[in-house]
Amino acid sequence: MKRGGLVLFSIMGLLLAWGVLEFPGLGDPSSPASSHLSPYYIQHSLTDTAVPNMVTAVLADYRGYDTMFETIVIFTAAIVCIFLLRTFKPPASRYRMYRHMATGITLRIEKGGKTPDDSEHFERIDSVWVPHDLVIRTTCRMVIPFIQVFALYVIAHGHHSPGGGFQGGVILGASVVLFAVCFDLRRTIRYLGEKMCALLCALGVLIYAGTGILCMGLQSNFLDYSALAGLFGTDPVMARSHGILIVEIGVGMAVMAVMVMLYYNLASAGRHDEGL
Amino acid sequence: MEIFQIWVLPRLNYLIYIFLMLLGLYGMLVKRNYMKKVIGLNILQTAIILFFISTAAKIGATIPIIANHEHHGSHAAVNAVQYINPLPHVLMLTAIVVAVATLGVALAMVIRIYQLFSTIEEDQVLLQLRRETLVADAKESFHD
Amino acid sequence: MIWSIELIILFLVALFGMGALAVKDLLGAAILFGAYSFLLCLLWAIMGAVDVAFTEASVGAGISTVLIVSAVLRTTRRSED
């Protein structure tokens, strides 16, 4: 298998390398890829949509359908992950670990024992023992708000600088994952629950599709944001810029919730009790 | 030697992309560990994304964000030669996010396989499946 | 674009890709894969694809590595090949 695979891949690589010799050199300004469609985008995106960042303009305006179904794809991925992994059955023969807060003594309670879940003096810790690390927790407490503000900036400032809904949403999700890594999964789920995540996922997709349907209701094409000019009270060009912002907010919400949901399900194997 | 300098050297990076793509395929087909297969899948995806982005590059051009724009309405001429082609960037930006979605689904399947077979080696999983079918066949023939 | 730096990073990318597939410890493979993603992000920043580089830095080097490490935690760390 190994030797046959190597022979097969070397034949395939030689064929591909032979094909590559016909390609234009790297960075050729007159190559076919940059001489047919892209000059239109480069020359007209600012005058059409008032967005200096061409990538954002093409992503959310000219290719709006593509991005909408991209959002639906990642939404589907989160749902598939839930269907594959989520389980509500408690695992057989498992013990739980608790820490007495005042003294720092660790308790191990076997299955069937009385668990001090509702007591104020005990906190549940992961069964893979994690030391009580003050430095990491304090650092994360200080860093996480700045990460979240930066993520919101990335979403809102995607018109003028690199960034947009996808990047900002992923960074926002990463801040939640960082919280779950340095504290524990149960506390994170208490703040941002599973139902809330599912709601945010669906709401993000709904904002995107709803913007398109609103444009249709205003007697224009699906996702043609210039129809929203009357609602915003601006000219059609600026309305397209504002429409892109609304859509990016929807994408950011959906991506953030999907990333958090994927982490919850993968890190706890679907049980949502003990994380990384 | 001349052929090497004229043809191969300007396209050396394409050859490395091909190598990365074949590396990903090798990981997916030959490696027997499911986690290695998932990593191979991701290497294959990134090799193709790398190829697409390299077609967008232009010598002497800048990043696709229009600089020094005043408020819109000022129809300053934007020359297409000055900016890098933004279209492959858009296509590949969404492809990266879809790649992480497929990664999540693939890892969920790996975890599920581990829960069912308590191994993530492909040959051991196949061995267990074969044993199960053998036992089932034997039971059926016994009842007949 | 600086071609020599790009080629050096490309060779490093190929090296890290081979490492991620060759290492027998899956946690090490996850970390090598994160380094691979980050080098790709540098490569795209050199090519001028800033948005793609930003996405790869947050998705590939950030979330993907966390997802693979958490999956390794829930399965096994050893690999036969």
Short mmCIF file of C-alpha atoms in Angstrom, two decimals:
data_model
loop_
_atom_site.label_atom_id
_atom_site.label_comp_id
_atom_site.label_asym_id
_atom_site.label_seq_id
_atom_site.Cartn_x
_atom_site.Cartn_y
_atom_site.Cartn_z
CA MET A 1 0.00 0.00 0.00
CA LYS A 2 2.72 2.40 1.00
CA ARG A 3 5.00 1.68 -1.97
CA GLY A 4 2.11 1.60 -4.43
CA GLY A 5 0.89 4.93 -3.08
CA LEU A 6 4.31 6.49 -3.52
CA VAL A 7 4.56 5.30 -7.14
CA LEU A 8 1.04 6.55 -7.89
CA PHE A 9 1.70 9.94 -6.32
CA SER A 10 5.02 10.40 -8.13
CA ILE A 11 3.32 9.70 -11.48
CA MET A 12 0.55 12.14 -10.58
CA GLY A 13 3.07 14.76 -9.44
CA LEU A 14 5.03 14.48 -12.70
CA LEU A 15 1.83 14.94 -14.71
CA LEU A 16 0.84 17.99 -12.68
CA ALA A 17 4.35 19.46 -12.93
CA TRP A 18 4.22 19.00 -16.70
CA GLY A 19 0.95 20.91 -16.75
CA VAL A 20 2.37 23.67 -14.57
CA LEU A 21 5.07 24.52 -17.14
CA GLU A 22 2.37 26.11 -19.31
CA PHE A 23 1.27 28.46 -16.53
CA PRO A 24 1.99 32.18 -16.50
CA GLY A 25 4.81 33.07 -14.12
CA LEU A 26 3.99 34.05 -10.56
CA GLY A 27 2.89 37.67 -10.32
CA ASP A 28 2.37 38.20 -14.03
CA PRO A 29 0.05 41.26 -14.32
CA SER A 30 -1.35 40.09 -17.67
CA SER A 31 -2.20 36.56 -16.60
CA PRO A 32 -5.72 35.35 -17.52
CA ALA A 33 -6.84 35.27 -13.90
CA SER A 34 -6.33 39.02 -13.52
CA SER A 35 -7.38 40.25 -16.93
CA HIS A 36 -11.03 39.25 -17.38
CA LEU A 37 -13.37 39.83 -14.45
CA SER A 38 -11.25 41.35 -11.73
CA PRO A 39 -10.53 44.74 -13.38
CA TYR A 40 -14.25 45.47 -13.12
CA TYR A 41 -14.23 44.83 -9.38
CA ILE A 42 -11.07 46.87 -8.85
CA GLN A 43 -12.29 49.86 -10.83
CA HIS A 44 -15.93 49.97 -9.78
CA SER A 45 -16.18 48.65 -6.22
CA LEU A 46 -15.54 52.04 -4.62
CA THR A 47 -17.96 53.93 -6.84
CA ASP A 48 -20.61 51.19 -6.64
CA THR A 49 -20.59 50.47 -2.93
CA ALA A 50 -18.47 53.13 -1.20
CA VAL A 51 -16.37 50.41 0.42
CA PRO A 52 -12.59 50.87 0.06
CA ASN A 53 -11.79 47.25 0.92
CA MET A 54 -12.56 45.43 -2.31
CA VAL A 55 -12.55 42.02 -0.68
CA THR A 56 -15.39 43.00 1.65
CA ALA A 57 -17.33 44.58 -1.20
CA VAL A 58 -17.04 41.53 -3.44
CA LEU A 59 -17.67 39.13 -0.55
CA ALA A 60 -20.87 40.62 0.79
CA ASP A 61 -22.29 42.51 -2.17
CA TYR A 62 -21.34 41.17 -5.59
CA ARG A 63 -21.08 37.58 -4.38
CA GLY A 64 -23.74 37.80 -1.68
CA TYR A 65 -25.39 34.49 -2.56
CA ASP A 66 -22.08 32.68 -2.20
CA THR A 67 -21.46 34.07 1.28
CA MET A 68 -25.03 33.40 2.39
CA PHE A 69 -24.80 29.74 1.52
CA GLU A 70 -21.31 29.62 3.03
CA THR A 71 -22.88 30.74 6.31
CA ILE A 72 -25.53 28.06 5.91
CA VAL A 73 -22.78 25.47 5.36
CA ILE A 74 -21.09 26.23 8.68
CA PHE A 75 -24.50 26.36 10.41
CA THR A 76 -25.13 22.85 9.04
CA ALA A 77 -21.72 21.75 10.32
CA ALA A 78 -22.67 22.78 13.87
CA ILE A 79 -25.98 20.90 13.62
CA VAL A 80 -24.23 17.79 12.27
CA CYS A 81 -21.75 17.97 15.15
CA ILE A 82 -24.61 18.07 17.65
CA PHE A 83 -26.37 15.14 16.01
CA LEU A 84 -23.20 13.06 15.96
CA LEU A 85 -21.93 13.71 19.47
CA ARG A 86 -24.48 15.23 21.85
CA THR A 87 -25.61 12.78 24.49
CA PHE A 88 -27.61 13.25 27.67
CA LYS A 89 -26.78 9.89 29.22
CA PRO A 90 -24.47 10.13 32.24
CA PRO A 91 -21.37 7.98 31.69
CA ALA A 92 -21.17 4.65 33.51
CA SER A 93 -18.79 4.26 36.49
CA ARG A 94 -17.46 7.75 36.63
CA TYR A 95 -16.31 9.66 39.67
CA ARG A 96 -16.44 13.36 40.27
CA MET A 97 -13.80 15.60 41.78
CA TYR A 98 -14.57 18.49 44.11
CA ARG A 99 -12.40 21.06 45.77
CA HIS A 100 -13.15 22.48 49.19
CA MET A 101 -12.73 26.18 48.57
CA ALA A 102 -11.53 27.23 52.02
CA THR A 103 -8.86 24.60 52.55
CA GLY A 104 -8.02 23.51 49.01
CA ILE A 105 -8.60 19.84 49.82
CA THR A 106 -9.60 17.75 46.79
CA LEU A 107 -12.41 15.23 47.22
CA ARG A 108 -13.08 12.29 44.96
CA ILE A 109 -16.68 11.06 45.06
CA GLU A 110 -17.47 7.72 43.47
CA LYS A 111 -20.66 7.08 41.62
CA GLY A 112 -23.60 6.76 44.00
CA GLY A 113 -22.00 8.98 46.60
CA LYS A 114 -23.69 12.12 47.78
CA THR A 115 -22.39 14.97 45.65
CA PRO A 116 -22.09 18.47 47.08
CA ASP A 117 -23.21 20.07 43.85
CA ASP A 118 -25.40 22.72 45.43
CA SER A 119 -23.03 23.65 48.26
CA GLU A 120 -21.27 26.98 48.28
CA HIS A 121 -18.11 25.60 49.88
CA PHE A 122 -17.28 23.09 47.16
CA GLU A 123 -16.51 23.64 43.52
CA ARG A 124 -16.47 20.88 40.97
CA ILE A 125 -13.16 20.38 39.13
CA ASP A 126 -12.28 18.26 36.11
CA SER A 127 -11.37 14.63 36.71
CA VAL A 128 -8.06 15.25 34.97
CA TRP A 129 -6.69 17.21 37.89
CA VAL A 130 -6.04 20.87 37.10
CA PRO A 131 -4.06 22.95 39.55
CA HIS A 132 -5.61 26.14 40.82
CA ASP A 133 -3.57 28.51 38.68
CA LEU A 134 -3.97 32.12 39.71
CA VAL A 135 -1.64 33.59 37.08
CA ILE A 136 -3.43 32.07 34.11
CA ARG A 137 -6.87 32.98 35.42
CA THR A 138 -5.97 36.59 36.16
CA THR A 139 -4.26 37.02 32.80
CA CYS A 140 -7.27 35.60 30.97
CA ARG A 141 -9.65 37.84 32.92
CA MET A 142 -7.64 40.84 31.80
CA VAL A 143 -7.09 39.79 28.19
CA ILE A 144 -10.54 38.49 27.23
CA PRO A 145 -12.38 41.88 27.22
CA PHE A 146 -9.74 43.35 24.94
CA ILE A 147 -10.01 40.39 22.58
CA GLN A 148 -13.76 40.84 22.41
CA VAL A 149 -13.53 44.58 21.77
CA PHE A 150 -10.98 43.88 19.04
CA ALA A 151 -13.34 41.33 17.48
CA LEU A 152 -16.17 43.87 17.40
CA TYR A 153 -13.78 46.38 15.85
CA VAL A 154 -12.82 43.84 13.18
CA ILE A 155 -16.47 43.27 12.30
CA ALA A 156 -17.40 46.96 12.27
CA HIS A 157 -14.26 48.23 10.55
CA GLY A 158 -14.16 45.58 7.84
CA HIS A 159 -15.10 48.19 5.24
CA HIS A 160 -11.85 50.10 5.62
CA SER A 161 -9.29 47.55 6.80
CA PRO A 162 -8.74 43.79 6.55
CA GLY A 163 -11.42 42.00 8.45
CA GLY A 164 -15.11 41.35 8.35
CA GLY A 165 -17.75 39.02 9.68
CA PHE A 166 -15.85 35.77 9.35
CA GLN A 167 -12.66 36.95 11.05
CA GLY A 168 -14.41 38.91 13.78
CA GLY A 169 -16.78 36.03 14.50
CA VAL A 170 -13.91 33.57 14.80
CA ILE A 171 -12.00 35.89 17.17
CA LEU A 172 -15.13 36.38 19.29
CA GLY A 173 -15.57 32.61 19.43
CA ALA A 174 -11.89 32.19 20.29
CA SER A 175 -12.31 34.48 23.31
CA VAL A 176 -15.08 32.20 24.62
CA VAL A 177 -12.88 29.16 23.97
CA LEU A 178 -10.02 30.84 25.86
CA PHE A 179 -12.37 31.39 28.81
CA ALA A 180 -13.38 27.72 28.69
CA VAL A 181 -9.75 26.60 28.58
CA CYS A 182 -8.55 28.68 31.52
CA PHE A 183 -11.64 28.23 33.72
CA ASP A 184 -13.82 25.21 33.05
CA LEU A 185 -16.49 24.19 30.60
CA ARG A 186 -19.35 24.19 33.14
CA ARG A 187 -18.84 27.83 34.05
CA THR A 188 -18.62 28.82 30.38
CA ILE A 189 -21.87 26.99 29.62
CA ARG A 190 -23.50 28.81 32.53
CA TYR A 191 -22.61 32.13 30.89
CA LEU A 192 -23.19 31.19 27.25
CA GLY A 193 -25.50 28.22 27.13
CA GLU A 194 -26.09 25.71 24.40
CA LYS A 195 -29.56 27.02 23.60
CA MET A 196 -28.22 30.56 23.38
CA CYS A 197 -25.57 29.37 20.92
CA ALA A 198 -28.14 27.60 18.76
CA LEU A 199 -30.30 30.72 18.84
CA LEU A 200 -27.38 32.96 17.80
CA CYS A 201 -26.47 30.59 14.95
CA ALA A 202 -29.97 30.63 13.56
CA LEU A 203 -30.34 34.36 14.17
CA GLY A 204 -27.18 35.13 12.22
CA VAL A 205 -28.38 33.17 9.19
CA LEU A 206 -31.82 34.75 9.60
CA ILE A 207 -30.36 38.28 9.59
CA TYR A 208 -28.53 37.51 6.36
CA ALA A 209 -31.47 35.91 4.58
CA GLY A 210 -33.89 38.45 6.09
CA THR A 211 -31.90 41.33 4.60
CA GLY A 212 -32.23 39.68 1.21
CA ILE A 213 -35.96 39.15 1.63
CA LEU A 214 -36.38 42.74 2.83
CA CYS A 215 -34.73 43.88 -0.40
CA MET A 216 -37.20 41.73 -2.31
CA GLY A 217 -40.05 43.29 -0.34
CA LEU A 218 -38.83 46.72 -1.42
CA GLN A 219 -39.29 45.68 -5.05
CA SER A 220 -35.71 44.90 -5.91
CA ASN A 221 -33.59 41.80 -6.38
CA PHE A 222 -32.64 39.45 -3.58
CA LEU A 223 -29.66 40.94 -1.63
CA ASP A 224 -29.63 44.14 -3.71
CA TYR A 225 -28.92 46.50 -0.83
CA SER A 226 -29.48 49.68 -2.82
CA ALA A 227 -33.21 49.07 -2.31
CA LEU A 228 -32.67 49.86 1.40
CA ALA A 229 -31.86 53.52 0.59
CA GLY A 230 -35.32 54.65 1.67
CA LEU A 231 -35.01 52.91 5.04
CA PHE A 232 -31.59 54.35 5.85
CA GLY A 233 -32.35 57.77 4.37
CA THR A 234 -29.21 57.78 2.23
CA ASP A 235 -28.39 57.49 -1.42
CA PRO A 236 -28.28 53.99 -2.99
CA VAL A 237 -24.47 53.78 -2.98
CA MET A 238 -24.21 54.43 0.77
CA ALA A 239 -27.15 52.06 1.35
CA ARG A 240 -25.11 49.26 -0.17
CA SER A 241 -22.31 50.03 2.32
CA HIS A 242 -24.76 49.91 5.24
CA GLY A 243 -26.32 46.72 3.89
CA ILE A 244 -22.89 45.09 3.85
CA LEU A 245 -22.44 46.03 7.52
CA ILE A 246 -25.77 44.42 8.51
CA VAL A 247 -24.89 41.26 6.64
CA GLU A 248 -21.44 41.13 8.24
CA ILE A 249 -23.00 41.38 11.69
CA GLY A 250 -25.20 38.39 10.86
CA VAL A 251 -22.20 36.41 9.58
CA GLY A 252 -20.21 37.30 12.70
CA MET A 253 -22.95 36.09 15.03
CA ALA A 254 -23.39 32.82 13.17
CA VAL A 255 -19.65 32.10 12.95
CA MET A 256 -19.09 32.92 16.64
CA ALA A 257 -21.89 30.60 17.79
CA VAL A 258 -20.78 27.81 15.46
CA MET A 259 -17.18 27.91 16.69
CA VAL A 260 -18.28 27.86 20.33
CA MET A 261 -20.69 25.02 19.70
CA LEU A 262 -18.05 22.95 17.87
CA TYR A 263 -15.68 23.46 20.80
CA TYR A 264 -18.29 22.51 23.43
CA ASN A 265 -19.18 19.29 21.64
CA LEU A 266 -15.67 18.22 20.70
CA ALA A 267 -13.96 19.06 24.00
CA SER A 268 -16.49 17.19 26.13
CA ALA A 269 -17.34 14.44 23.60
CA GLY A 270 -20.94 15.66 23.62
CA ARG A 271 -21.53 15.46 27.40
CA HIS A 272 -20.96 19.15 28.17
CA ASP A 273 -19.56 18.46 31.63
CA GLU A 274 -15.77 18.40 31.47
CA GLY A 275 -13.74 20.25 28.92
CA LEU A 276 -10.16 20.67 27.88
CA MET B 1 20.19 23.91 -17.62
CA GLU B 2 18.78 26.74 -19.67
CA ILE B 3 15.36 25.12 -19.54
CA PHE B 4 15.70 24.96 -15.77
CA GLN B 5 16.40 28.69 -15.50
CA ILE B 6 13.74 29.83 -17.94
CA TRP B 7 10.93 27.43 -17.14
CA VAL B 8 11.38 25.78 -13.79
CA LEU B 9 12.78 28.55 -11.61
CA PRO B 10 9.92 31.07 -12.05
CA ARG B 11 7.46 28.24 -11.41
CA LEU B 12 9.27 26.66 -8.47
CA ASN B 13 6.54 27.68 -6.05
CA TYR B 14 3.93 25.91 -8.21
CA LEU B 15 5.99 22.75 -7.86
CA ILE B 16 5.97 23.16 -4.08
CA TYR B 17 2.18 23.58 -4.14
CA ILE B 18 1.94 20.33 -6.08
CA PHE B 19 4.17 18.67 -3.52
CA LEU B 20 1.92 19.91 -0.69
CA MET B 21 -1.19 18.68 -2.50
CA LEU B 22 0.32 15.24 -3.02
CA LEU B 23 1.44 15.25 0.62
CA GLY B 24 -2.16 15.81 1.68
CA LEU B 25 -3.40 13.06 -0.63
CA TYR B 26 -0.70 10.74 0.73
CA GLY B 27 -1.85 11.48 4.27
CA MET B 28 -5.46 10.81 3.37
CA LEU B 29 -4.91 7.59 1.45
CA VAL B 30 -1.86 5.86 2.94
CA LYS B 31 -1.88 6.82 6.63
CA ARG B 32 -4.08 4.50 8.65
CA ASN B 33 -4.73 6.72 11.64
CA TYR B 34 -7.96 8.69 11.31
CA MET B 35 -6.54 11.82 12.95
CA LYS B 36 -3.67 11.76 10.46
CA LYS B 37 -6.21 11.44 7.67
CA VAL B 38 -7.99 14.56 8.93
CA ILE B 39 -4.69 16.48 9.03
CA GLY B 40 -3.95 15.25 5.49
CA LEU B 41 -7.35 16.53 4.35
CA ASN B 42 -6.53 19.95 5.77
CA ILE B 43 -3.11 20.02 4.09
CA LEU B 44 -4.78 19.19 0.77
CA GLN B 45 -7.26 22.04 1.25
CA THR B 46 -4.59 24.56 2.18
CA ALA B 47 -2.44 23.54 -0.83
CA ILE B 48 -5.30 24.32 -3.19
CA ILE B 49 -6.05 27.59 -1.38
CA LEU B 50 -2.36 28.49 -1.68
CA PHE B 51 -2.47 27.87 -5.43
CA PHE B 52 -5.54 30.07 -5.86
CA ILE B 53 -4.05 32.93 -3.85
CA SER B 54 -0.83 32.77 -5.86
CA THR B 55 -2.80 33.33 -9.08
CA ALA B 56 -4.01 36.62 -7.60
CA ALA B 57 -0.53 38.04 -7.05
CA LYS B 58 0.74 40.82 -9.32
CA ILE B 59 4.25 42.21 -9.40
CA GLY B 60 4.31 45.88 -8.45
CA ALA B 61 0.77 45.97 -7.11
CA THR B 62 -0.48 46.67 -3.60
CA ILE B 63 -3.09 45.09 -1.32
CA PRO B 64 -6.70 45.36 -2.53
CA ILE B 65 -7.74 48.23 -0.25
CA ILE B 66 -8.13 51.54 -2.01
CA ALA B 67 -5.89 54.10 -0.36
CA ASN B 68 -6.45 57.88 -0.15
CA HIS B 69 -10.10 57.68 -1.09
CA GLU B 70 -12.11 60.75 -0.23
CA HIS B 71 -15.79 60.49 0.39
CA HIS B 72 -17.57 58.46 -2.21
CA GLY B 73 -18.71 60.40 -5.21
CA SER B 74 -15.22 61.55 -6.00
CA HIS B 75 -14.72 59.49 -9.11
CA ALA B 76 -10.99 59.22 -8.91
CA ALA B 77 -9.82 56.74 -11.51
CA VAL B 78 -8.62 53.46 -10.00
CA ASN B 79 -6.15 51.68 -12.20
CA ALA B 80 -6.52 47.90 -12.25
CA VAL B 81 -2.75 47.39 -12.49
CA GLN B 82 -2.17 49.05 -9.12
CA TYR B 83 -4.13 46.55 -7.02
CA ILE B 84 -3.92 42.81 -6.52
CA ASN B 85 -6.79 40.78 -7.95
CA PRO B 86 -9.38 40.56 -5.11
CA LEU B 87 -11.54 37.78 -6.56
CA PRO B 88 -9.43 34.72 -5.57
CA HIS B 89 -9.11 36.22 -2.08
CA VAL B 90 -12.88 36.26 -1.69
CA LEU B 91 -13.31 32.71 -2.94
CA MET B 92 -10.58 31.36 -0.70
CA LEU B 93 -11.62 33.35 2.37
CA THR B 94 -14.91 31.49 2.43
CA ALA B 95 -13.10 28.24 1.61
CA ILE B 96 -10.98 28.58 4.76
CA VAL B 97 -14.06 28.99 6.95
CA VAL B 98 -15.69 25.99 5.29
CA ALA B 99 -12.45 24.08 5.92
CA VAL B 100 -12.82 24.61 9.67
CA ALA B 101 -16.46 23.48 9.46
CA THR B 102 -15.44 20.25 7.71
CA LEU B 103 -12.65 19.84 10.26
CA GLY B 104 -15.22 20.03 13.07
CA VAL B 105 -17.49 17.43 11.45
CA ALA B 106 -14.53 15.13 10.68
CA LEU B 107 -13.26 15.33 14.28
CA ALA B 108 -16.79 14.61 15.57
CA MET B 109 -16.83 11.48 13.42
CA VAL B 110 -13.39 10.47 14.74
CA ILE B 111 -14.58 10.85 18.34
CA ARG B 112 -17.72 8.82 17.56
CA ILE B 113 -15.60 6.05 16.00
CA TYR B 114 -13.42 6.03 19.10
CA GLN B 115 -16.50 5.70 21.31
CA LEU B 116 -17.76 2.74 19.26
CA PHE B 117 -14.50 0.84 18.59
CA SER B 118 -12.12 2.34 21.20
CA THR B 119 -9.45 2.75 18.53
CA ILE B 120 -8.80 5.22 15.72
CA GLU B 121 -6.61 2.96 13.62
CA GLU B 122 -8.35 2.03 10.40
CA ASP B 123 -7.09 -1.55 10.13
CA GLN B 124 -8.18 -2.39 13.69
CA VAL B 125 -11.63 -0.93 13.04
CA LEU B 126 -11.93 -3.02 9.88
CA LEU B 127 -10.74 -6.10 11.79
CA GLN B 128 -13.44 -5.60 14.43
CA LEU B 129 -16.11 -5.09 11.78
CA ARG B 130 -15.02 -8.25 9.95
CA ARG B 131 -15.09 -10.24 13.18
CA GLU B 132 -18.61 -9.00 13.94
CA THR B 133 -19.89 -10.04 10.51
CA LEU B 134 -18.22 -13.45 10.90
CA VAL B 135 -19.92 -13.99 14.26
CA ALA B 136 -23.27 -12.91 12.84
CA ASP B 137 -22.90 -15.25 9.86
CA ALA B 138 -21.97 -18.16 12.11
CA LYS B 139 -25.03 -17.54 14.29
CA GLU B 140 -27.29 -17.45 11.25
CA SER B 141 -25.94 -20.71 9.86
CA PHE B 142 -26.27 -22.30 13.31
CA HIS B 143 -29.96 -21.38 13.48
CA ASP B 144 -30.54 -22.76 10.00
CA MET C 1 6.59 40.78 -2.62
CA ILE C 2 10.00 39.49 -1.66
CA TRP C 3 10.59 36.29 -3.56
CA SER C 4 13.49 34.83 -1.61
CA ILE C 5 11.65 35.09 1.72
CA GLU C 6 8.59 33.57 0.11
CA LEU C 7 10.57 30.57 -1.11
CA ILE C 8 12.20 30.06 2.30
CA ILE C 9 8.80 30.10 3.99
CA LEU C 10 7.42 27.72 1.36
CA PHE C 11 10.17 25.20 2.12
CA LEU C 12 9.44 25.57 5.83
CA VAL C 13 5.73 25.00 5.11
CA ALA C 14 6.53 21.77 3.26
CA LEU C 15 8.80 20.71 6.13
CA PHE C 16 6.12 21.33 8.79
CA GLY C 17 3.49 19.58 6.67
CA MET C 18 5.67 16.48 6.42
CA GLY C 19 6.37 16.70 10.14
CA ALA C 20 2.67 16.88 11.00
CA LEU C 21 2.04 13.72 9.03
CA ALA C 22 5.14 11.86 10.19
CA VAL C 23 5.04 12.40 13.97
CA LYS C 24 3.66 9.45 15.93
CA ASP C 25 2.45 11.59 18.85
CA LEU C 26 -0.90 13.11 17.83
CA LEU C 27 -0.60 16.07 20.20
CA GLY C 28 2.72 16.92 18.55
CA ALA C 29 1.06 16.55 15.15
CA ALA C 30 -1.63 19.04 16.23
CA ILE C 31 0.94 21.61 17.31
CA LEU C 32 2.98 21.11 14.13
CA PHE C 33 -0.18 21.60 12.14
CA GLY C 34 -0.80 24.86 13.98
CA ALA C 35 2.72 26.02 13.08
CA TYR C 36 2.07 24.99 9.47
CA SER C 37 -1.09 27.14 9.42
CA PHE C 38 0.75 30.11 10.88
CA LEU C 39 3.50 29.89 8.26
CA LEU C 40 0.83 29.81 5.57
CA CYS C 41 -0.61 32.97 7.11
CA LEU C 42 2.81 34.64 6.79
CA LEU C 43 3.02 33.49 3.18
CA TRP C 44 -0.33 35.05 2.31
CA ALA C 45 0.61 38.26 4.04
CA ILE C 46 3.71 38.39 1.82
CA MET C 47 1.59 37.75 -1.28
CA GLY C 48 -0.62 40.71 -0.34
CA ALA C 49 -3.75 38.72 0.53
CA VAL C 50 -4.29 40.45 3.87
CA ASP C 51 -7.87 39.31 4.41
CA VAL C 52 -7.00 35.69 3.73
CA ALA C 53 -3.95 35.90 5.99
CA PHE C 54 -6.11 37.35 8.77
CA THR C 55 -8.67 34.57 8.38
CA GLU C 56 -6.01 31.89 8.38
CA ALA C 57 -4.35 33.37 11.47
CA SER C 58 -7.61 33.29 13.41
CA VAL C 59 -9.12 30.11 11.96
CA GLY C 60 -6.19 27.88 11.03
CA ALA C 61 -3.71 28.72 13.73
CA GLY C 62 -6.33 29.51 16.40
CA ILE C 63 -9.53 27.50 16.33
CA SER C 64 -8.36 24.48 14.26
CA THR C 65 -5.52 23.73 16.66
CA VAL C 66 -7.84 23.93 19.67
CA LEU C 67 -10.36 21.63 17.97
CA ILE C 68 -7.69 19.04 17.07
CA VAL C 69 -6.18 19.16 20.57
CA SER C 70 -9.61 18.68 22.17
CA ALA C 71 -10.34 15.76 19.83
CA VAL C 72 -6.98 14.21 20.77
CA LEU C 73 -7.96 14.62 24.44
CA ARG C 74 -11.22 12.74 23.83
CA THR C 75 -9.63 9.94 21.75
CA THR C 76 -6.07 8.69 22.08
CA ARG C 77 -2.69 10.29 21.79
CA ARG C 78 -0.82 7.41 20.22
CA SER C 79 -0.72 6.69 16.52
CA GLU C 80 0.56 3.54 14.87
CA ASP C 81 1.96 5.29 11.82
#
